Amino acid sequence: MNYSVNIYSDSSEFFLNNKLILKVIFGNFYLSKKRILGVNNEELLVFKIFNIFFKRKIKILDQNLNKTFLVKDNTLIINNNILSINEKFSILKYEATCLLNNEVIGLIKDKSTFLDNKYDISFKRKDEYNYYFLILFGMLSVGFADPA
């Protein structure tokens, strides 16, 4: 399963086979609520992000998804399963692995150019948790295109 992500200064869009499946709205202010919208613009998730001493904290304000989850230390916990994204930042490119209970099931690769922030996300298999990894990346990638 392969997905692509375009990140702009105020939103990001997630695609499967060139079809928009998720959109993250960042808002205009740092402390404003962020929203994740589904295929029909339905509000799936509302959250805030706080950066405290270089550590990011995500607070879920509302969620309307099939599975309820908790966010702890930038990981999702769903039905005793732990979904995490192991990020690797470098000067040139961003890469990350998607871990389900410490097993690598996916990869995120930076495909950005000078003018566009683009990422490819690939999963080894079709799994119900892939969608939740997209949501997690949507939350973690807020600010990737921040011009400041």
Coordinates of N, CA and C in Angstrom, one line a residue:
M1 N 0.8 -1.2 0.0 CA 0.0 0.0 0.0 C 0.9 1.2 0.0
N2 N 0.7 2.1 -1.0 CA 1.5 3.3 -1.1 C 0.6 4.5 -1.1
Y3 N 1.1 5.5 -0.3 CA 0.4 6.8 -0.1 C 1.4 7.9 -0.4
S4 N 0.8 9.1 -0.8 CA 1.6 10.3 -1.0 C 1.0 11.4 -0.1
V5 N 1.9 12.3 0.3 CA 1.5 13.4 1.2 C 2.1 14.7 0.7
N6 N 1.3 15.7 0.5 CA 1.8 17.0 0.2 C 1.5 17.9 1.4
I7 N 2.6 18.6 1.8 CA 2.5 19.4 3.0 C 2.7 20.9 2.6
Y8 N 1.7 21.7 3.0 CA 1.7 23.1 2.7 C 1.9 23.9 4.0
S9 N 1.9 25.2 3.9 CA 2.1 26.0 5.1 C 1.0 26.0 6.1
D10 N -0.3 25.7 5.6 CA -1.4 25.7 6.5 C -2.2 24.4 6.5
S11 N -1.7 23.4 5.7 CA -2.5 22.1 5.6 C -1.6 21.0 5.0
S12 N -2.0 19.8 5.1 CA -1.4 18.7 4.4 C -2.5 17.8 3.8
E13 N -2.2 17.2 2.7 CA -3.1 16.3 2.0 C -2.5 14.9 1.8
F14 N -3.3 13.9 2.1 CA -2.9 12.5 2.0 C -3.7 11.8 0.9
F15 N -2.9 11.2 0.0 CA -3.5 10.6 -1.2 C -3.3 9.1 -1.3
L16 N -4.2 8.3 -1.8 CA -4.1 6.9 -2.2 C -4.6 6.8 -3.6
N17 N -3.7 6.4 -4.5 CA -4.0 6.3 -5.9 C -4.5 7.7 -6.5
N18 N -3.9 8.8 -6.1 CA -4.2 10.1 -6.5 C -5.6 10.6 -6.0
K19 N -6.2 9.9 -5.1 CA -7.5 10.3 -4.5 C -7.2 10.8 -3.1
L20 N -7.7 12.0 -2.8 CA -7.6 12.6 -1.5 C -8.3 11.7 -0.4
I21 N -7.6 11.3 0.6 CA -8.3 10.5 1.7 C -8.3 11.1 3.0
L22 N -7.3 12.0 3.3 CA -7.2 12.8 4.5 C -6.7 14.2 4.3
K23 N -7.1 15.1 5.1 CA -6.6 16.5 5.1 C -6.4 16.9 6.5
V24 N -5.2 17.5 6.7 CA -4.9 18.1 8.1 C -4.9 19.6 7.9
I25 N -5.7 20.3 8.7 CA -5.8 21.7 8.7 C -5.0 22.2 9.9
F26 N -4.0 23.0 9.7 CA -3.1 23.5 10.8 C -3.6 24.7 11.6
G27 N -4.4 25.6 10.9 CA -4.8 26.8 11.6 C -3.7 27.9 11.4
N28 N -4.1 29.1 11.8 CA -3.2 30.2 11.6 C -2.3 30.5 12.7
F29 N -2.6 30.1 13.9 CA -1.8 30.4 15.1 C -1.2 29.1 15.6
Y30 N 0.0 29.3 16.3 CA 0.7 28.2 16.8 C -0.1 27.3 17.8
L31 N -0.9 28.0 18.7 CA -1.7 27.3 19.6 C -3.1 27.0 19.2
S32 N -3.4 27.2 17.9 CA -4.8 27.0 17.5 C -5.0 25.5 17.3
K33 N -6.3 25.1 17.3 CA -6.7 23.7 17.1 C -6.3 23.3 15.7
K34 N -5.8 22.0 15.6 CA -5.6 21.4 14.3 C -6.7 20.4 14.1
R35 N -7.0 20.2 12.8 CA -8.1 19.3 12.5 C -7.7 18.3 11.4
I36 N -8.1 17.0 11.5 CA -8.0 16.1 10.5 C -9.3 15.8 9.9
L37 N -9.4 15.9 8.6 CA -10.7 15.7 7.9 C -10.6 14.5 7.0
G38 N -11.7 13.8 6.9 CA -11.8 12.6 6.1 C -12.2 12.9 4.6
V39 N -12.5 11.8 3.9 CA -12.8 11.9 2.5 C -13.9 12.9 2.1
N40 N -14.9 12.9 2.9 CA -16.1 13.8 2.7 C -16.0 15.1 3.6
N41 N -14.8 15.5 3.9 CA -14.6 16.7 4.8 C -15.2 16.5 6.2
E42 N -15.5 15.3 6.6 CA -16.0 15.1 8.0 C -14.8 15.2 8.9
E43 N -15.1 15.8 10.1 CA -14.1 16.0 11.1 C -13.8 14.7 11.8
L44 N -12.6 14.2 11.7 CA -12.2 12.9 12.3 C -11.5 13.2 13.6
L45 N -10.7 14.3 13.7 CA -9.9 14.5 14.9 C -9.6 16.0 15.1
V46 N -9.6 16.4 16.3 CA -9.2 17.8 16.7 C -8.2 17.6 17.7
F47 N -7.1 18.3 17.5 CA -5.9 18.2 18.5 C -5.2 19.5 18.6
K48 N -4.4 19.6 19.6 CA -3.4 20.7 19.8 C -2.0 20.1 20.0
I49 N -1.0 20.9 19.6 CA 0.4 20.5 19.8 C 1.0 21.6 20.7
F50 N 1.8 21.1 21.7 CA 2.5 22.0 22.6 C 4.0 21.5 22.5
N51 N 4.9 22.4 22.3 CA 6.3 22.1 22.3 C 6.9 22.7 23.7
I52 N 7.4 21.8 24.5 CA 7.9 22.2 25.8 C 9.3 21.7 25.9
F53 N 10.3 22.7 25.9 CA 11.7 22.3 25.9 C 12.1 21.3 24.9
F54 N 11.8 21.6 23.6 CA 12.1 20.7 22.5 C 11.4 19.4 22.5
K55 N 10.4 19.2 23.3 CA 9.6 18.0 23.3 C 8.2 18.3 22.9
R56 N 7.7 17.6 22.0 CA 6.4 17.8 21.4 C 5.3 17.0 22.2
K57 N 4.3 17.6 22.6 CA 3.2 17.0 23.3 C 1.9 17.2 22.5
I58 N 1.2 16.1 22.2 CA -0.1 16.2 21.4 C -1.2 15.9 22.3
K59 N -2.2 16.8 22.3 CA -3.4 16.6 23.1 C -4.6 16.5 22.2
I60 N -5.3 15.4 22.3 CA -6.5 15.1 21.6 C -7.7 15.8 22.2
L61 N -8.4 16.6 21.5 CA -9.5 17.3 22.0 C -10.8 16.6 21.6
D62 N -10.9 16.0 20.4 CA -12.1 15.3 20.0 C -11.7 14.3 18.9
Q63 N -12.3 13.1 18.9 CA -12.0 12.1 17.9 C -13.3 11.4 17.5
N64 N -13.5 11.2 16.2 CA -14.6 10.6 15.6 C -14.1 9.5 14.6
L65 N -13.4 8.5 15.2 CA -12.9 7.4 14.4 C -13.5 6.1 14.8
N66 N -13.3 5.1 14.0 CA -13.8 3.7 14.4 C -13.1 3.2 15.6
K67 N -11.8 3.5 15.8 CA -11.1 3.1 17.0 C -10.7 4.3 17.8
T68 N -10.9 4.2 19.1 CA -10.4 5.3 20.0 C -9.0 5.0 20.4
F69 N -8.2 6.0 20.4 CA -6.8 5.8 20.8 C -6.3 6.9 21.8
L70 N -5.2 6.6 22.4 CA -4.5 7.5 23.3 C -3.2 7.9 22.6
V71 N -2.8 9.1 22.9 CA -1.5 9.6 22.4 C -0.6 9.7 23.6
K72 N 0.6 9.0 23.5 CA 1.5 9.1 24.6 C 2.9 9.1 24.0
D73 N 3.7 10.1 24.3 CA 5.1 10.3 23.8 C 5.1 10.1 22.3
N74 N 4.2 10.8 21.6 CA 4.1 10.8 20.1 C 3.9 9.4 19.5
T75 N 3.3 8.5 20.3 CA 2.8 7.2 19.8 C 1.3 7.1 20.0
L76 N 0.7 6.2 19.2 CA -0.7 6.0 19.4 C -0.9 4.6 20.1
I77 N -1.8 4.5 21.0 CA -2.1 3.3 21.6 C -3.5 2.9 21.3
I78 N -3.7 1.8 20.6 CA -5.1 1.4 20.2 C -5.2 -0.1 20.6
N79 N -6.2 -0.4 21.4 CA -6.5 -1.8 21.8 C -5.2 -2.5 22.2
N80 N -4.4 -2.0 23.1 CA -3.1 -2.6 23.5 C -2.1 -2.7 22.4
N81 N -2.3 -2.1 21.3 CA -1.2 -2.1 20.2 C -0.6 -0.7 20.2
I82 N 0.7 -0.7 20.0 CA 1.5 0.6 20.0 C 1.9 0.9 18.6
L83 N 1.5 2.0 18.1 CA 1.9 2.5 16.8 C 2.9 3.7 17.0
S84 N 4.1 3.6 16.4 CA 5.0 4.7 16.6 C 5.7 4.9 15.3
I85 N 6.2 6.1 15.1 CA 7.0 6.5 14.0 C 8.4 6.9 14.4
N86 N 9.4 6.1 14.0 CA 10.8 6.3 14.4 C 11.4 7.3 13.4
E87 N 11.5 8.5 13.7 CA 11.9 9.6 12.8 C 13.5 9.7 12.7
K88 N 14.0 9.9 11.5 CA 15.4 10.1 11.3 C 15.5 11.4 10.5
F89 N 15.9 12.5 11.2 CA 16.1 13.7 10.5 C 17.6 13.8 10.1
S90 N 17.8 14.4 8.9 CA 19.2 14.7 8.5 C 19.1 16.0 7.8
I91 N 20.3 16.5 7.5 CA 20.3 17.9 6.9 C 19.6 17.8 5.5
L92 N 19.7 16.7 4.8 CA 19.2 16.6 3.5 C 17.8 16.1 3.4
K93 N 17.4 15.0 4.1 CA 16.1 14.4 3.9 C 15.6 13.8 5.2
Y94 N 14.3 13.7 5.3 CA 13.6 13.1 6.4 C 13.2 11.6 6.0
E95 N 13.5 10.7 6.9 CA 13.0 9.3 6.7 C 12.5 8.8 8.1
A96 N 11.6 7.9 8.0 CA 11.0 7.3 9.2 C 10.5 5.9 8.9
T97 N 10.5 5.1 10.0 CA 9.9 3.8 9.9 C 8.6 3.8 10.8
C98 N 7.6 3.1 10.3 CA 6.4 2.9 11.0 C 6.4 1.6 11.8
L99 N 6.3 1.6 13.1 CA 6.4 0.4 13.9 C 5.1 0.1 14.6
L100 N 4.7 -1.1 14.4 CA 3.5 -1.7 15.1 C 4.0 -2.7 16.1
N101 N 3.9 -2.4 17.4 CA 4.4 -3.2 18.4 C 5.9 -3.6 18.2
N102 N 6.7 -2.6 17.8 CA 8.1 -2.7 17.5 C 8.5 -3.5 16.3
E103 N 7.5 -3.8 15.4 CA 7.8 -4.5 14.2 C 7.6 -3.4 13.0
V104 N 8.6 -3.4 12.2 CA 8.6 -2.4 11.1 C 7.5 -2.9 10.1
I105 N 6.5 -2.0 9.8 CA 5.5 -2.4 8.8 C 5.4 -1.3 7.7
G106 N 6.2 -0.2 7.8 CA 6.1 0.8 6.8 C 7.3 1.7 6.8
L107 N 7.4 2.6 5.8 CA 8.5 3.5 5.6 C 8.0 4.8 5.1
I108 N 8.5 5.9 5.6 CA 8.2 7.2 5.1 C 9.4 7.8 4.5
K109 N 9.3 8.3 3.3 CA 10.5 8.9 2.6 C 10.2 10.3 2.1
D110 N 11.1 11.2 2.4 CA 11.0 12.6 1.9 C 11.3 12.6 0.4
K111 N 10.3 13.1 -0.3 CA 10.5 13.3 -1.8 C 10.4 14.8 -2.2
S112 N 10.7 15.6 -1.2 CA 10.6 17.1 -1.4 C 11.6 17.6 -2.4
T113 N 11.1 18.7 -3.0 CA 12.0 19.5 -3.9 C 12.1 20.9 -3.3
F114 N 12.8 21.7 -4.0 CA 13.0 23.1 -3.5 C 11.7 23.8 -3.2
L115 N 10.7 23.6 -4.0 CA 9.4 24.3 -3.8 C 8.3 23.5 -3.2
D116 N 8.4 22.2 -3.2 CA 7.3 21.3 -2.7 C 7.8 20.4 -1.6
N117 N 6.9 20.3 -0.5 CA 7.1 19.3 0.6 C 6.3 18.1 0.3
K118 N 6.9 17.0 -0.2 CA 6.2 15.8 -0.5 C 6.9 14.6 0.2
Y119 N 6.0 13.6 0.6 CA 6.5 12.4 1.2 C 5.7 11.2 0.7
D120 N 6.4 10.1 0.6 CA 5.8 8.9 0.2 C 5.8 8.0 1.4
I121 N 4.7 7.3 1.6 CA 4.5 6.4 2.7 C 4.1 5.0 2.1
S122 N 4.9 4.0 2.4 CA 4.6 2.7 1.9 C 4.5 1.7 3.1
F123 N 3.6 0.8 3.0 CA 3.4 -0.3 4.0 C 3.6 -1.6 3.3
K124 N 4.1 -2.5 4.1 CA 4.4 -3.9 3.6 C 3.2 -4.7 3.3
R125 N 2.1 -4.4 4.0 CA 0.9 -5.1 3.8 C -0.3 -4.2 4.1
K126 N -1.5 -4.6 3.6 CA -2.7 -3.9 3.8 C -3.1 -4.3 5.3
D127 N -3.3 -3.3 6.1 CA -3.6 -3.5 7.5 C -4.5 -2.4 8.0
E128 N -5.4 -2.7 8.9 CA -6.3 -1.7 9.4 C -5.6 -0.5 10.1
Y129 N -4.3 -0.8 10.6 CA -3.6 0.2 11.3 C -2.9 1.2 10.4
N130 N -2.8 0.9 9.1 CA -2.1 1.9 8.2 C -2.8 3.2 8.3
Y131 N -4.1 3.3 8.3 CA -4.8 4.5 8.3 C -4.4 5.3 9.6
Y132 N -4.2 4.7 10.7 CA -3.9 5.3 11.9 C -2.4 5.8 11.9
F133 N -1.6 5.1 11.2 CA -0.2 5.7 11.0 C -0.3 7.0 10.1
L134 N -1.2 7.0 9.2 CA -1.3 8.3 8.4 C -1.8 9.4 9.3
I135 N -2.7 9.1 10.2 CA -3.2 10.1 11.1 C -2.0 10.5 12.1
L136 N -1.2 9.6 12.6 CA -0.1 9.9 13.4 C 0.9 10.8 12.7
F137 N 1.2 10.4 11.4 CA 2.2 11.3 10.7 C 1.5 12.6 10.4
G138 N 0.2 12.7 10.2 CA -0.4 14.0 10.0 C -0.2 14.9 11.2
M139 N -0.3 14.3 12.4 CA -0.1 15.1 13.6 C 1.4 15.5 13.8
L140 N 2.3 14.5 13.6 CA 3.7 14.8 13.8 C 4.3 15.7 12.7
S141 N 3.7 15.8 11.6 CA 4.3 16.6 10.5 C 3.8 18.0 10.5
V142 N 3.0 18.4 11.4 CA 2.6 19.8 11.5 C 3.8 20.6 11.7
G143 N 4.0 21.6 10.9 CA 5.2 22.4 11.1 C 6.4 22.1 10.1
F144 N 6.2 20.9 9.4 CA 7.3 20.6 8.4 C 7.5 21.6 7.3
A145 N 6.4 22.4 7.0 CA 6.5 23.4 5.9 C 6.6 24.8 6.5
D146 N 6.8 24.9 7.8 CA 6.8 26.2 8.5 C 8.0 27.0 8.0
P147 N 7.7 28.2 7.4 CA 8.7 29.0 6.8 C 9.6 29.7 7.8
A148 N 9.2 29.6 9.1 CA 10.0 30.3 10.2 C 11.2 29.5 10.6

